[in-house]
mmCIF file with all atom_site columns, N, CA and C in Angstrom:
data_model
loop_
_atom_site.group_PDB
_atom_site.id
_atom_site.type_symbol
_atom_site.label_atom_id
_atom_site.label_alt_id
_atom_site.label_comp_id
_atom_site.label_asym_id
_atom_site.label_entity_id
_atom_site.label_seq_id
_atom_site.pdbx_PDB_ins_code
_atom_site.Cartn_x
_atom_site.Cartn_y
_atom_site.Cartn_z
_atom_site.occupancy
_atom_site.B_iso_or_equiv
_atom_site.pdbx_formal_charge
_atom_site.auth_seq_id
_atom_site.auth_comp_id
_atom_site.auth_asym_id
_atom_site.auth_atom_id
_atom_site.pdbx_PDB_model_num
ATOM 1   N N  . GLU A 1 1  ? -9.946  19.752 -8.697 1.00 41.00 ? 15 GLU A N  1
ATOM 2   C CA . GLU A 1 1  ? -11.134 20.544 -8.398 1.00 41.00 ? 15 GLU A CA 1
ATOM 3   C C  . GLU A 1 1  ? -10.409 21.774 -7.610 1.00 41.00 ? 15 GLU A C  1
ATOM 4   N N  . GLY A 1 2  ? -10.535 22.827 -8.074 1.00 50.00 ? 16 GLY A N  1
ATOM 5   C CA . GLY A 1 2  ? -9.941  23.983 -7.554 1.00 50.00 ? 16 GLY A CA 1
ATOM 6   C C  . GLY A 1 2  ? -10.821 24.905 -6.452 1.00 50.00 ? 16 GLY A C  1
ATOM 7   N N  . MET A 1 3  ? -10.034 25.625 -5.546 1.00 64.00 ? 17 MET A N  1
ATOM 8   C CA . MET A 1 3  ? -10.834 26.465 -4.542 1.00 64.00 ? 17 MET A CA 1
ATOM 9   C C  . MET A 1 3  ? -11.167 27.833 -5.120 1.00 64.00 ? 17 MET A C  1
ATOM 10  N N  . ASN A 1 4  ? -12.105 28.247 -5.102 1.00 86.00 ? 18 ASN A N  1
ATOM 11  C CA . ASN A 1 4  ? -12.625 29.189 -5.429 1.00 86.00 ? 18 ASN A CA 1
ATOM 12  C C  . ASN A 1 4  ? -12.379 30.547 -4.186 1.00 86.00 ? 18 ASN A C  1
ATOM 13  N N  . PHE A 1 5  ? -11.386 30.720 -3.725 1.00 94.00 ? 19 PHE A N  1
ATOM 14  C CA . PHE A 1 5  ? -11.118 31.991 -2.577 1.00 94.00 ? 19 PHE A CA 1
ATOM 15  C C  . PHE A 1 5  ? -10.034 33.011 -3.323 1.00 94.00 ? 19 PHE A C  1
ATOM 16  N N  . ASN A 1 6  ? -10.201 33.982 -2.811 1.00 95.00 ? 20 ASN A N  1
ATOM 17  C CA . ASN A 1 6  ? -9.782  35.063 -3.335 1.00 95.00 ? 20 ASN A CA 1
ATOM 18  C C  . ASN A 1 6  ? -9.198  35.936 -2.028 1.00 95.00 ? 20 ASN A C  1
ATOM 19  N N  . ILE A 1 7  ? -8.078  36.416 -2.444 1.00 96.00 ? 21 ILE A N  1
ATOM 20  C CA . ILE A 1 7  ? -7.515  37.387 -1.353 1.00 96.00 ? 21 ILE A CA 1
ATOM 21  C C  . ILE A 1 7  ? -8.390  38.549 -0.789 1.00 96.00 ? 21 ILE A C  1
ATOM 22  N N  . GLY A 1 8  ? -8.806  38.589 0.318  1.00 94.00 ? 22 GLY A N  1
ATOM 23  C CA . GLY A 1 8  ? -9.799  39.342 1.099  1.00 94.00 ? 22 GLY A CA 1
ATOM 24  C C  . GLY A 1 8  ? -11.224 38.721 1.620  1.00 94.00 ? 22 GLY A C  1
ATOM 25  N N  . ASP A 1 9  ? -11.266 37.292 1.025  1.00 94.00 ? 23 ASP A N  1
ATOM 26  C CA . ASP A 1 9  ? -12.307 36.674 1.494  1.00 94.00 ? 23 ASP A CA 1
ATOM 27  C C  . ASP A 1 9  ? -12.411 36.249 2.964  1.00 94.00 ? 23 ASP A C  1
ATOM 28  N N  . ILE A 1 10 ? -13.456 36.243 3.440  1.00 92.00 ? 24 ILE A N  1
ATOM 29  C CA . ILE A 1 10 ? -13.538 35.776 5.010  1.00 92.00 ? 24 ILE A CA 1
ATOM 30  C C  . ILE A 1 10 ? -13.889 34.320 5.106  1.00 92.00 ? 24 ILE A C  1
ATOM 31  N N  . VAL A 1 11 ? -13.392 33.649 5.764  1.00 91.00 ? 25 VAL A N  1
ATOM 32  C CA . VAL A 1 11 ? -13.561 32.040 5.621  1.00 91.00 ? 25 VAL A CA 1
ATOM 33  C C  . VAL A 1 11 ? -13.283 31.719 7.246  1.00 91.00 ? 25 VAL A C  1
ATOM 34  N N  . TRP A 1 12 ? -13.803 30.511 7.435  1.00 87.00 ? 26 TRP A N  1
ATOM 35  C CA . TRP A 1 12 ? -13.742 29.886 8.722  1.00 87.00 ? 26 TRP A CA 1
ATOM 36  C C  . TRP A 1 12 ? -13.534 28.243 8.344  1.00 87.00 ? 26 TRP A C  1
ATOM 37  N N  . CYS A 1 13 ? -12.922 27.918 9.495  1.00 85.00 ? 27 CYS A N  1
ATOM 38  C CA . CYS A 1 13 ? -12.727 26.238 9.308  1.00 85.00 ? 27 CYS A CA 1
ATOM 39  C C  . CYS A 1 13 ? -14.369 25.402 9.333  1.00 85.00 ? 27 CYS A C  1
ATOM 40  N N  . ILE A 1 14 ? -14.029 24.460 8.419  1.00 82.00 ? 28 ILE A N  1
ATOM 41  C CA . ILE A 1 14 ? -15.696 23.808 8.739  1.00 82.00 ? 28 ILE A CA 1
ATOM 42  C C  . ILE A 1 14 ? -15.463 22.383 9.035  1.00 82.00 ? 28 ILE A C  1
ATOM 43  N N  . ASP A 1 15 ? -14.049 21.890 9.301  1.00 70.00 ? 29 ASP A N  1
ATOM 44  C CA . ASP A 1 15 ? -13.777 20.264 9.523  1.00 70.00 ? 29 ASP A CA 1
ATOM 45  C C  . ASP A 1 15 ? -12.735 20.610 10.494 1.00 70.00 ? 29 ASP A C  1
ATOM 46  N N  . PRO A 1 16 ? -12.735 21.265 11.834 1.00 59.00 ? 30 PRO A N  1
ATOM 47  C CA . PRO A 1 16 ? -11.374 21.315 12.922 1.00 59.00 ? 30 PRO A CA 1
ATOM 48  C C  . PRO A 1 16 ? -11.204 20.013 13.726 1.00 59.00 ? 30 PRO A C  1
ATOM 49  N N  . ASN A 1 17 ? -11.938 18.864 13.106 1.00 64.00 ? 31 ASN A N  1
ATOM 50  C CA . ASN A 1 17 ? -11.641 17.594 13.770 1.00 64.00 ? 31 ASN A CA 1
ATOM 51  C C  . ASN A 1 17 ? -10.572 17.193 12.787 1.00 64.00 ? 31 ASN A C  1
ATOM 52  N N  . ASN A 1 18 ? -10.216 17.391 11.568 1.00 60.00 ? 32 ASN A N  1
ATOM 53  C CA . ASN A 1 18 ? -9.330  16.562 10.915 1.00 60.00 ? 32 ASN A CA 1
ATOM 54  C C  . ASN A 1 18 ? -8.152  17.596 10.474 1.00 60.00 ? 32 ASN A C  1
ATOM 55  N N  . ASN A 1 19 ? -7.412  17.552 11.497 1.00 53.00 ? 33 ASN A N  1
ATOM 56  C CA . ASN A 1 19 ? -6.339  18.605 11.737 1.00 53.00 ? 33 ASN A CA 1
ATOM 57  C C  . ASN A 1 19 ? -5.090  18.008 11.909 1.00 53.00 ? 33 ASN A C  1
ATOM 58  N N  . ASP A 1 20 ? -4.088  18.879 11.424 1.00 60.00 ? 34 ASP A N  1
ATOM 59  C CA . ASP A 1 20 ? -2.636  18.422 11.661 1.00 60.00 ? 34 ASP A CA 1
ATOM 60  C C  . ASP A 1 20 ? -1.618  19.449 12.881 1.00 60.00 ? 34 ASP A C  1
ATOM 61  N N  . GLY A 1 21 ? -2.834  20.139 13.491 1.00 60.00 ? 35 GLY A N  1
ATOM 62  C CA . GLY A 1 21 ? -2.092  21.257 14.506 1.00 60.00 ? 35 GLY A CA 1
ATOM 63  C C  . GLY A 1 21 ? -1.996  22.521 13.979 1.00 60.00 ? 35 GLY A C  1
ATOM 64  N N  . ARG A 1 22 ? -2.473  22.606 12.645 1.00 60.00 ? 36 ARG A N  1
ATOM 65  C CA . ARG A 1 22 ? -2.293  24.229 12.306 1.00 60.00 ? 36 ARG A CA 1
ATOM 66  C C  . ARG A 1 22 ? -3.847  24.787 12.487 1.00 60.00 ? 36 ARG A C  1
ATOM 67  N N  . TYR A 1 23 ? -4.835  24.156 12.710 1.00 65.00 ? 37 TYR A N  1
ATOM 68  C CA . TYR A 1 23 ? -6.157  24.316 12.537 1.00 65.00 ? 37 TYR A CA 1
ATOM 69  C C  . TYR A 1 23 ? -6.780  24.786 14.172 1.00 65.00 ? 37 TYR A C  1
ATOM 70  N N  . VAL A 1 24 ? -5.743  24.288 15.085 1.00 66.00 ? 38 VAL A N  1
ATOM 71  C CA . VAL A 1 24 ? -6.553  24.749 16.522 1.00 66.00 ? 38 VAL A CA 1
ATOM 72  C C  . VAL A 1 24 ? -6.923  26.256 16.613 1.00 66.00 ? 38 VAL A C  1
ATOM 73  N N  . ILE A 1 25 ? -5.759  27.129 16.074 1.00 65.00 ? 39 ILE A N  1
ATOM 74  C CA . ILE A 1 25 ? -6.075  28.533 16.062 1.00 65.00 ? 39 ILE A CA 1
ATOM 75  C C  . ILE A 1 25 ? -7.061  28.961 15.428 1.00 65.00 ? 39 ILE A C  1
ATOM 76  N N  . THR A 1 26 ? -7.622  28.085 14.175 1.00 68.00 ? 40 THR A N  1
ATOM 77  C CA . THR A 1 26 ? -8.581  28.635 13.167 1.00 68.00 ? 40 THR A CA 1
ATOM 78  C C  . THR A 1 26 ? -9.584  27.687 13.872 1.00 68.00 ? 40 THR A C  1
ATOM 79  N N  . TYR A 1 27 ? -9.851  27.517 14.739 1.00 69.00 ? 41 TYR A N  1
ATOM 80  C CA . TYR A 1 27 ? -11.123 26.375 15.031 1.00 69.00 ? 41 TYR A CA 1
ATOM 81  C C  . TYR A 1 27 ? -12.286 26.992 14.722 1.00 69.00 ? 41 TYR A C  1
ATOM 82  N N  . TYR A 1 28 ? -13.173 25.981 14.541 1.00 66.00 ? 42 TYR A N  1
ATOM 83  C CA . TYR A 1 28 ? -14.657 26.053 14.018 1.00 66.00 ? 42 TYR A CA 1
ATOM 84  C C  . TYR A 1 28 ? -15.111 27.440 14.193 1.00 66.00 ? 42 TYR A C  1
ATOM 85  N N  . HIS A 1 29 ? -15.626 28.013 13.068 1.00 72.00 ? 43 HIS A N  1
ATOM 86  C CA . HIS A 1 29 ? -16.375 29.359 13.033 1.00 72.00 ? 43 HIS A CA 1
ATOM 87  C C  . HIS A 1 29 ? -15.481 30.538 13.554 1.00 72.00 ? 43 HIS A C  1
ATOM 88  N N  . ARG A 1 30 ? -14.232 30.549 13.395 1.00 79.00 ? 44 ARG A N  1
ATOM 89  C CA . ARG A 1 30 ? -13.485 31.501 13.951 1.00 79.00 ? 44 ARG A CA 1
ATOM 90  C C  . ARG A 1 30 ? -13.095 32.218 12.777 1.00 79.00 ? 44 ARG A C  1
ATOM 91  N N  . PRO A 1 31 ? -13.442 33.570 12.480 1.00 85.00 ? 45 PRO A N  1
ATOM 92  C CA . PRO A 1 31 ? -13.531 34.167 11.282 1.00 85.00 ? 45 PRO A CA 1
ATOM 93  C C  . PRO A 1 31 ? -11.982 34.554 10.833 1.00 85.00 ? 45 PRO A C  1
ATOM 94  N N  . CYS A 1 32 ? -11.488 34.415 9.772  1.00 89.00 ? 46 CYS A N  1
ATOM 95  C CA . CYS A 1 32 ? -10.194 34.546 9.098  1.00 89.00 ? 46 CYS A CA 1
ATOM 96  C C  . CYS A 1 32 ? -10.416 35.222 7.652  1.00 89.00 ? 46 CYS A C  1
ATOM 97  N N  . GLU A 1 33 ? -9.017  36.120 7.297  1.00 93.00 ? 47 GLU A N  1
ATOM 98  C CA . GLU A 1 33 ? -8.883  36.602 6.136  1.00 93.00 ? 47 GLU A CA 1
ATOM 99  C C  . GLU A 1 33 ? -8.066  36.008 5.384  1.00 93.00 ? 47 GLU A C  1
ATOM 100 N N  . VAL A 1 34 ? -8.578  35.439 4.361  1.00 95.00 ? 48 VAL A N  1
ATOM 101 C CA . VAL A 1 34 ? -7.249  35.216 3.339  1.00 95.00 ? 48 VAL A CA 1
ATOM 102 C C  . VAL A 1 34 ? -6.415  36.130 2.570  1.00 95.00 ? 48 VAL A C  1
ATOM 103 N N  . VAL A 1 35 ? -5.310  35.827 2.761  1.00 96.00 ? 49 VAL A N  1
ATOM 104 C CA . VAL A 1 35 ? -4.223  36.847 2.683  1.00 96.00 ? 49 VAL A CA 1
ATOM 105 C C  . VAL A 1 35 ? -3.588  36.425 1.346  1.00 96.00 ? 49 VAL A C  1
ATOM 106 N N  . LYS A 1 36 ? -3.219  35.064 0.921  1.00 96.00 ? 50 LYS A N  1
ATOM 107 C CA . LYS A 1 36 ? -2.709  34.266 -0.206 1.00 96.00 ? 50 LYS A CA 1
ATOM 108 C C  . LYS A 1 36 ? -3.500  33.377 -0.507 1.00 96.00 ? 50 LYS A C  1
ATOM 109 N N  . VAL A 1 37 ? -2.927  32.883 -1.672 1.00 96.00 ? 51 VAL A N  1
ATOM 110 C CA . VAL A 1 37 ? -3.787  32.034 -2.222 1.00 96.00 ? 51 VAL A CA 1
ATOM 111 C C  . VAL A 1 37 ? -2.592  31.106 -2.888 1.00 96.00 ? 51 VAL A C  1
ATOM 112 N N  . ARG A 1 38 ? -2.534  29.474 -2.638 1.00 93.00 ? 52 ARG A N  1
ATOM 113 C CA . ARG A 1 38 ? -1.794  28.729 -3.549 1.00 93.00 ? 52 ARG A CA 1
ATOM 114 C C  . ARG A 1 38 ? -2.955  27.640 -4.623 1.00 93.00 ? 52 ARG A C  1
ATOM 115 N N  . LYS A 1 39 ? -2.258  26.521 -4.827 1.00 89.00 ? 53 LYS A N  1
ATOM 116 C CA . LYS A 1 39 ? -2.951  25.410 -5.489 1.00 89.00 ? 53 LYS A CA 1
ATOM 117 C C  . LYS A 1 39 ? -4.114  25.134 -4.420 1.00 89.00 ? 53 LYS A C  1
ATOM 118 N N  . ASP A 1 40 ? -3.751  24.441 -3.354 1.00 90.00 ? 54 ASP A N  1
ATOM 119 C CA . ASP A 1 40 ? -4.491  23.483 -2.766 1.00 90.00 ? 54 ASP A CA 1
ATOM 120 C C  . ASP A 1 40 ? -4.408  24.362 -1.144 1.00 90.00 ? 54 ASP A C  1
ATOM 121 N N  . GLU A 1 41 ? -3.799  25.223 -0.758 1.00 93.00 ? 55 GLU A N  1
ATOM 122 C CA . GLU A 1 41 ? -3.678  25.914 0.263  1.00 93.00 ? 55 GLU A CA 1
ATOM 123 C C  . GLU A 1 41 ? -3.810  27.453 0.365  1.00 93.00 ? 55 GLU A C  1
ATOM 124 N N  . ILE A 1 42 ? -4.315  28.008 1.331  1.00 95.00 ? 56 ILE A N  1
ATOM 125 C CA . ILE A 1 42 ? -4.629  29.415 1.774  1.00 95.00 ? 56 ILE A CA 1
ATOM 126 C C  . ILE A 1 42 ? -3.995  29.928 2.778  1.00 95.00 ? 56 ILE A C  1
ATOM 127 N N  . ARG A 1 43 ? -3.439  31.247 2.606  1.00 95.00 ? 57 ARG A N  1
ATOM 128 C CA . ARG A 1 43 ? -2.837  31.712 4.028  1.00 95.00 ? 57 ARG A CA 1
ATOM 129 C C  . ARG A 1 43 ? -3.947  32.377 4.839  1.00 95.00 ? 57 ARG A C  1
ATOM 130 N N  . VAL A 1 44 ? -4.209  32.347 5.884  1.00 92.00 ? 58 VAL A N  1
ATOM 131 C CA . VAL A 1 44 ? -5.033  33.212 6.541  1.00 92.00 ? 58 VAL A CA 1
ATOM 132 C C  . VAL A 1 44 ? -4.608  34.107 7.697  1.00 92.00 ? 58 VAL A C  1
ATOM 133 N N  . LYS A 1 45 ? -5.255  34.906 7.795  1.00 91.00 ? 59 LYS A N  1
ATOM 134 C CA . LYS A 1 45 ? -5.218  35.811 9.272  1.00 91.00 ? 59 LYS A CA 1
ATOM 135 C C  . LYS A 1 45 ? -6.199  35.573 9.983  1.00 91.00 ? 59 LYS A C  1
ATOM 136 N N  . VAL A 1 46 ? -6.135  35.371 11.410 1.00 87.00 ? 60 VAL A N  1
ATOM 137 C CA . VAL A 1 46 ? -7.117  35.331 11.981 1.00 87.00 ? 60 VAL A CA 1
ATOM 138 C C  . VAL A 1 46 ? -7.532  36.715 12.523 1.00 87.00 ? 60 VAL A C  1
ATOM 139 N N  . LEU A 1 47 ? -9.261  36.794 12.508 1.00 86.00 ? 61 LEU A N  1
ATOM 140 C CA . LEU A 1 47 ? -9.506  38.308 12.707 1.00 86.00 ? 61 LEU A CA 1
ATOM 141 C C  . LEU A 1 47 ? -9.693  38.745 14.028 1.00 86.00 ? 61 LEU A C  1
ATOM 142 N N  . ASP A 1 48 ? -10.063 37.762 14.673 1.00 73.00 ? 62 ASP A N  1
ATOM 143 C CA . ASP A 1 48 ? -10.447 38.363 16.469 1.00 73.00 ? 62 ASP A CA 1
ATOM 144 C C  . ASP A 1 48 ? -9.121  38.136 17.264 1.00 73.00 ? 62 ASP A C  1
ATOM 145 N N  . GLU A 1 49 ? -7.877  38.366 16.782 1.00 61.00 ? 63 GLU A N  1
ATOM 146 C CA . GLU A 1 49 ? -6.577  38.699 17.534 1.00 61.00 ? 63 GLU A CA 1
ATOM 147 C C  . GLU A 1 49 ? -6.110  39.899 17.120 1.00 61.00 ? 63 GLU A C  1
ATOM 148 N N  . ASN A 1 50 ? -5.451  40.420 18.301 1.00 67.00 ? 64 ASN A N  1
ATOM 149 C CA . ASN A 1 50 ? -4.815  42.043 17.972 1.00 67.00 ? 64 ASN A CA 1
ATOM 150 C C  . ASN A 1 50 ? -3.451  41.281 17.354 1.00 67.00 ? 64 ASN A C  1
ATOM 151 N N  . ASP A 1 51 ? -3.027  40.487 17.361 1.00 62.00 ? 65 ASP A N  1
ATOM 152 C CA . ASP A 1 51 ? -1.789  39.779 17.116 1.00 62.00 ? 65 ASP A CA 1
ATOM 153 C C  . ASP A 1 51 ? -1.535  39.919 15.527 1.00 62.00 ? 65 ASP A C  1
ATOM 154 N N  . ASP A 1 52 ? -1.048  40.604 14.802 1.00 62.00 ? 66 ASP A N  1
ATOM 155 C CA . ASP A 1 52 ? -0.913  40.704 13.196 1.00 62.00 ? 66 ASP A CA 1
ATOM 156 C C  . ASP A 1 52 ? -0.080  39.300 12.624 1.00 62.00 ? 66 ASP A C  1
ATOM 157 N N  . ASP A 1 53 ? 0.392   38.671 13.854 1.00 69.00 ? 67 ASP A N  1
ATOM 158 C CA . ASP A 1 53 ? 1.467   37.505 13.112 1.00 69.00 ? 67 ASP A CA 1
ATOM 159 C C  . ASP A 1 53 ? 0.639   36.396 13.373 1.00 69.00 ? 67 ASP A C  1
ATOM 160 N N  . PHE A 1 54 ? -0.692  36.395 13.430 1.00 83.00 ? 68 PHE A N  1
ATOM 161 C CA . PHE A 1 54 ? -1.635  35.137 13.523 1.00 83.00 ? 68 PHE A CA 1
ATOM 162 C C  . PHE A 1 54 ? -2.143  35.020 12.178 1.00 83.00 ? 68 PHE A C  1
ATOM 163 N N  . GLU A 1 55 ? -0.804  34.335 11.253 1.00 88.00 ? 69 GLU A N  1
ATOM 164 C CA . GLU A 1 55 ? -1.410  33.835 9.927  1.00 88.00 ? 69 GLU A CA 1
ATOM 165 C C  . GLU A 1 55 ? -0.840  32.312 9.746  1.00 88.00 ? 69 GLU A C  1
ATOM 166 N N  . PHE A 1 56 ? -1.567  31.987 8.945  1.00 88.00 ? 70 PHE A N  1
ATOM 167 C CA . PHE A 1 56 ? -1.432  30.270 8.709  1.00 88.00 ? 70 PHE A CA 1
ATOM 168 C C  . PHE A 1 56 ? -1.533  29.982 7.342  1.00 88.00 ? 70 PHE A C  1
ATOM 169 N N  . TRP A 1 57 ? -0.946  29.005 6.768  1.00 91.00 ? 71 TRP A N  1
ATOM 170 C CA . TRP A 1 57 ? -0.707  28.412 5.504  1.00 91.00 ? 71 TRP A CA 1
ATOM 171 C C  . TRP A 1 57 ? -1.936  27.027 6.202  1.00 91.00 ? 71 TRP A C  1
ATOM 172 N N  . VAL A 1 58 ? -3.219  26.996 5.661  1.00 89.00 ? 72 VAL A N  1
ATOM 173 C CA . VAL A 1 58 ? -3.794  25.935 5.898  1.00 89.00 ? 72 VAL A CA 1
ATOM 174 C C  . VAL A 1 58 ? -4.409  25.345 4.590  1.00 89.00 ? 72 VAL A C  1
ATOM 175 N N  . TYR A 1 59 ? -4.955  24.129 4.461  1.00 88.00 ? 73 TYR A N  1
ATOM 176 C CA . TYR A 1 59 ? -5.885  23.501 3.549  1.00 88.00 ? 73 TYR A CA 1
ATOM 177 C C  . TYR A 1 59 ? -6.947  24.184 3.143  1.00 88.00 ? 73 TYR A C  1
ATOM 178 N N  . GLY A 1 60 ? -7.242  24.546 2.100  1.00 90.00 ? 74 GLY A N  1
ATOM 179 C CA . GLY A 1 60 ? -8.737  25.430 1.551  1.00 90.00 ? 74 GLY A CA 1
ATOM 180 C C  . GLY A 1 60 ? -9.903  24.243 1.551  1.00 90.00 ? 74 GLY A C  1
ATOM 181 N N  . LYS A 1 61 ? -9.338  22.999 1.487  1.00 88.00 ? 75 LYS A N  1
ATOM 182 C CA . LYS A 1 61 ? -10.665 22.202 1.999  1.00 88.00 ? 75 LYS A CA 1
ATOM 183 C C  . LYS A 1 61 ? -11.432 22.206 3.093  1.00 88.00 ? 75 LYS A C  1
ATOM 184 N N  . PHE A 1 62 ? -10.704 22.719 3.993  1.00 86.00 ? 76 PHE A N  1
ATOM 185 C CA . PHE A 1 62 ? -11.379 22.481 5.152  1.00 86.00 ? 76 PHE A CA 1
ATOM 186 C C  . PHE A 1 62 ? -11.941 24.004 5.847  1.00 86.00 ? 76 PHE A C  1
ATOM 187 N N  . PHE A 1 63 ? -12.027 24.745 4.570  1.00 89.00 ? 77 PHE A N  1
ATOM 188 C CA . PHE A 1 63 ? -12.656 26.075 5.002  1.00 89.00 ? 77 PHE A CA 1
ATOM 189 C C  . PHE A 1 63 ? -13.691 26.276 4.013  1.00 89.00 ? 77 PHE A C  1
ATOM 190 N N  . GLN A 1 64 ? -14.555 27.384 4.211  1.00 90.00 ? 78 GLN A N  1
ATOM 191 C CA . GLN A 1 64 ? -15.518 27.623 3.651  1.00 90.00 ? 78 GLN A CA 1
ATOM 192 C C  . GLN A 1 64 ? -15.814 29.402 3.796  1.00 90.00 ? 78 GLN A C  1
ATOM 193 N N  . ARG A 1 65 ? -16.082 29.783 2.806  1.00 91.00 ? 79 ARG A N  1
ATOM 194 C CA . ARG A 1 65 ? -16.151 31.468 2.567  1.00 91.00 ? 79 ARG A CA 1
ATOM 195 C C  . ARG A 1 65 ? -17.450 31.598 3.421  1.00 91.00 ? 79 ARG A C  1
ATOM 196 N N  . VAL A 1 66 ? -17.422 32.822 4.228  1.00 86.00 ? 80 VAL A N  1
ATOM 197 C CA . VAL A 1 66 ? -18.743 33.434 4.839  1.00 86.00 ? 80 VAL A CA 1
ATOM 198 C C  . VAL A 1 66 ? -19.191 34.652 4.511  1.00 86.00 ? 80 VAL A C  1
ATOM 199 N N  . LYS A 1 67 ? -20.503 35.041 4.846  1.00 71.00 ? 81 LYS A N  1
ATOM 200 C CA . LYS A 1 67 ? -20.740 36.118 3.892  1.00 71.00 ? 81 LYS A CA 1
ATOM 201 C C  . LYS A 1 67 ? -20.234 37.759 4.271  1.00 71.00 ? 81 LYS A C  1
ATOM 202 N N  . SER A 1 68 ? -20.225 37.624 5.882  1.00 60.00 ? 82 SER A N  1
ATOM 203 C CA . SER A 1 68 ? -19.394 38.801 6.371  1.00 60.00 ? 82 SER A CA 1
ATOM 204 C C  . SER A 1 68 ? -18.756 38.569 7.537  1.00 60.00 ? 82 SER A C  1
ATOM 205 N N  . LYS A 1 69 ? -18.078 39.598 8.113  1.00 55.00 ? 83 LYS A N  1
ATOM 206 C CA . LYS A 1 69 ? -17.278 39.039 9.311  1.00 55.00 ? 83 LYS A CA 1
ATOM 207 C C  . LYS A 1 69 ? -18.052 38.553 10.532 1.00 55.00 ? 83 LYS A C  1
ATOM 208 N N  . ALA A 1 70 ? -17.753 37.519 11.218 1.00 54.00 ? 84 ALA A N  1
ATOM 209 C CA . ALA A 1 70 ? -18.803 37.302 12.346 1.00 54.00 ? 84 ALA A CA 1
ATOM 210 C C  . ALA A 1 70 ? -18.165 37.680 13.326 1.00 54.00 ? 84 ALA A C  1
ATOM 211 N N  . THR A 1 71 ? -19.379 37.999 14.195 1.00 57.00 ? 85 THR A N  1
ATOM 212 C CA . THR A 1 71 ? -18.559 38.416 15.511 1.00 57.00 ? 85 THR A CA 1
ATOM 213 C C  . THR A 1 71 ? -18.487 37.496 16.716 1.00 57.00 ? 85 THR A C  1
ATOM 214 N N  . VAL A 1 72 ? -17.309 37.298 17.060 1.00 55.00 ? 86 VAL A N  1
ATOM 215 C CA . VAL A 1 72 ? -16.982 36.392 18.028 1.00 55.00 ? 86 VAL A CA 1
ATOM 216 C C  . VAL A 1 72 ? -17.385 36.786 19.558 1.00 55.00 ? 86 VAL A C  1
ATOM 217 N N  . ILE A 1 73 ? -18.172 35.754 19.981 1.00 51.00 ? 87 ILE A N  1
ATOM 218 C CA . ILE A 1 73 ? -18.829 36.229 21.476 1.00 51.00 ? 87 ILE A CA 1
ATOM 219 C C  . ILE A 1 73 ? -18.335 34.854 22.296 1.00 51.00 ? 87 ILE A C  1
#
């Protein structure tokens, strides 16, 4: 079962409790942009941080695409 993510997609974590430490920064409904795609993983950039270094490889199965950038409140 392949992932259907593309570079530029906006995604968020749908299963933050099933994590290995890499998902803390991408906690539930924190918007991220897909910047790279591998077979089972995607590299995401957290969108609500000013630091451009907030990028992480994560398992795509824990993420879903969102229709547009969410507003963080």
